[in-house]
């Protein structure tokens, strides 16, 4: 049985790890073999992000997966839950670190909004 605290920690950790995989620059090397993101700036000043997938078959599928935060979020959630359930000694510190990083990111966004 999962406690409310475990649920909150897993939720925050899944949020942070998903953002780390899909958006953060530090993990760009993971995404680079599968797709590229480009920003197109239109004359009216609007910006549109365009994703170009590399290859076909499995390579393209992985690119589509890694560019979708909903998709990565499901797999990350499964990984963290199974890891916590079967290998809690290893996964609990990782989950706590990711959860703390998620809370810090959320606080930063809130503080930046009001400053």
C-alpha positions as a Python dict, from the first residue, in 0.01 Angstrom:
ca = {
    (1, 'X'): (0, 0, 0),
    (2, 'X'): (130, 344, -94),
    (3, 'X'): (109, 624, 162),
    (4, 'X'): (9, 982, 82),
    (5, 'X'): (368, 1091, 144),
    (6, 'X'): (501, 832, -101),
    (7, 'X'): (245, 947, -355),
    (8, 'X'): (346, 1312, -319),
    (9, 'X'): (717, 1227, -339),
    (10, 'X'): (664, 1004, -644),
    (11, 'X'): (452, 1270, -813),
    (12, 'X'): (708, 1544, -762),
    (13, 'X'): (996, 1315, -861),
    (14, 'X'): (813, 1203, -1177),
    (15, 'X'): (743, 1566, -1265),
    (16, 'X'): (1106, 1667, -1223),
    (17, 'X'): (1256, 1364, -1399),
    (18, 'X'): (1013, 1406, -1689),
    (19, 'X'): (1112, 1771, -1732),
    (20, 'X'): (1478, 1673, -1702),
    (21, 'X'): (1447, 1419, -1984),
    (22, 'X'): (1218, 1616, -2217),
    (23, 'X'): (1324, 1980, -2176),
    (24, 'X'): (1645, 2045, -1980),
    (25, 'X'): (1966, 2135, -2165),
    (26, 'X'): (2177, 1903, -1951),
    (27, 'X'): (2006, 1598, -2106),
    (28, 'X'): (2015, 1731, -2461),
    (29, 'X'): (2273, 1464, -2549),
    (30, 'X'): (2004, 1199, -2484),
    (31, 'X'): (1763, 1362, -2729),
    (32, 'X'): (2016, 1469, -2993),
    (33, 'X'): (2037, 1134, -3178),
    (34, 'X'): (1658, 1124, -3218),
    (35, 'X'): (1530, 1475, -3292),
    (36, 'X'): (1610, 1845, -3311),
    (37, 'X'): (1406, 2139, -3184),
    (38, 'X'): (1416, 2463, -3378),
    (39, 'X'): (1243, 2791, -3313),
    (40, 'X'): (1089, 2969, -3610),
    (41, 'X'): (1032, 3340, -3560),
    (42, 'X'): (761, 3489, -3776),
    (43, 'X'): (749, 3852, -3899),
    (44, 'X'): (477, 3934, -3645),
    (45, 'X'): (709, 3829, -3360),
    (46, 'X'): (541, 3499, -3274),
    (47, 'X'): (767, 3203, -3211),
    (48, 'X'): (685, 2846, -3305),
    (49, 'X'): (883, 2541, -3201),
    (50, 'X'): (937, 2285, -3477),
    (51, 'X'): (1058, 1933, -3407),
    (52, 'X'): (1247, 1743, -3678),
    (53, 'X'): (1271, 1369, -3613),
    (54, 'X'): (1577, 1180, -3728),
    (55, 'X'): (1560, 845, -3900),
    (56, 'X'): (1274, 600, -3929),
    (57, 'X'): (1141, 303, -3739),
    (58, 'X'): (1266, 262, -3384),
    (59, 'X'): (1483, 573, -3397),
    (60, 'X'): (1189, 792, -3498),
    (61, 'X'): (964, 624, -3238),
    (62, 'X'): (1214, 700, -2962),
    (63, 'X'): (1234, 1060, -3089),
    (64, 'X'): (856, 1091, -3075),
    (65, 'X'): (855, 943, -2726),
    (66, 'X'): (1131, 1172, -2595),
    (67, 'X'): (960, 1483, -2732),
    (68, 'X'): (631, 1409, -2553),
    (69, 'X'): (616, 1497, -2184),
    (70, 'X'): (293, 1298, -2142),
    (71, 'X'): (459, 985, -2284),
    (72, 'X'): (783, 1020, -2091),
    (73, 'X'): (583, 1098, -1777),
    (74, 'X'): (406, 762, -1788),
    (75, 'X'): (729, 565, -1833),
    (76, 'X'): (911, 767, -1568),
    (77, 'X'): (624, 712, -1325),
    (78, 'X'): (632, 337, -1387),
    (79, 'X'): (1010, 326, -1344),
    (80, 'X'): (1005, 525, -1019),
    (81, 'X'): (714, 326, -874),
    (82, 'X'): (866, -12, -955),
    (83, 'X'): (1205, 110, -834),
    (84, 'X'): (1058, 229, -506),
    (85, 'X'): (863, -95, -460),
    (86, 'X'): (1143, -341, -535),
    (87, 'X'): (1465, -144, -475),
    (88, 'X'): (1365, 117, -218),
    (89, 'X'): (1715, 145, -72),
    (90, 'X'): (1848, 273, -404),
    (91, 'X'): (1541, 457, -535),
    (92, 'X'): (1421, 640, -222),
    (93, 'X'): (1718, 883, -210),
    (94, 'X'): (1682, 946, -585),
    (95, 'X'): (1309, 1010, -548),
    (96, 'X'): (1362, 1246, -255),
    (97, 'X'): (1631, 1443, -443),
    (98, 'X'): (1409, 1473, -751),
    (99, 'X'): (1110, 1575, -536),
    (100, 'X'): (1311, 1845, -359),
    (101, 'X'): (1437, 1970, -697),
    (102, 'X'): (1076, 1981, -822),
    (103, 'X'): (962, 2186, -524),
    (104, 'X'): (1259, 2420, -572),
    (105, 'X'): (1168, 2465, -940),
    (106, 'X'): (805, 2537, -854),
    (107, 'X'): (909, 2791, -590),
    (108, 'X'): (1146, 2956, -839),
    (109, 'X'): (868, 2994, -1095),
    (110, 'X'): (636, 3145, -833),
    (111, 'X'): (902, 3386, -702),
    (112, 'X'): (1000, 3487, -1058),
    (113, 'X'): (635, 3560, -1138),
    (114, 'X'): (598, 3804, -849),
    (115, 'X'): (935, 3979, -883),
}
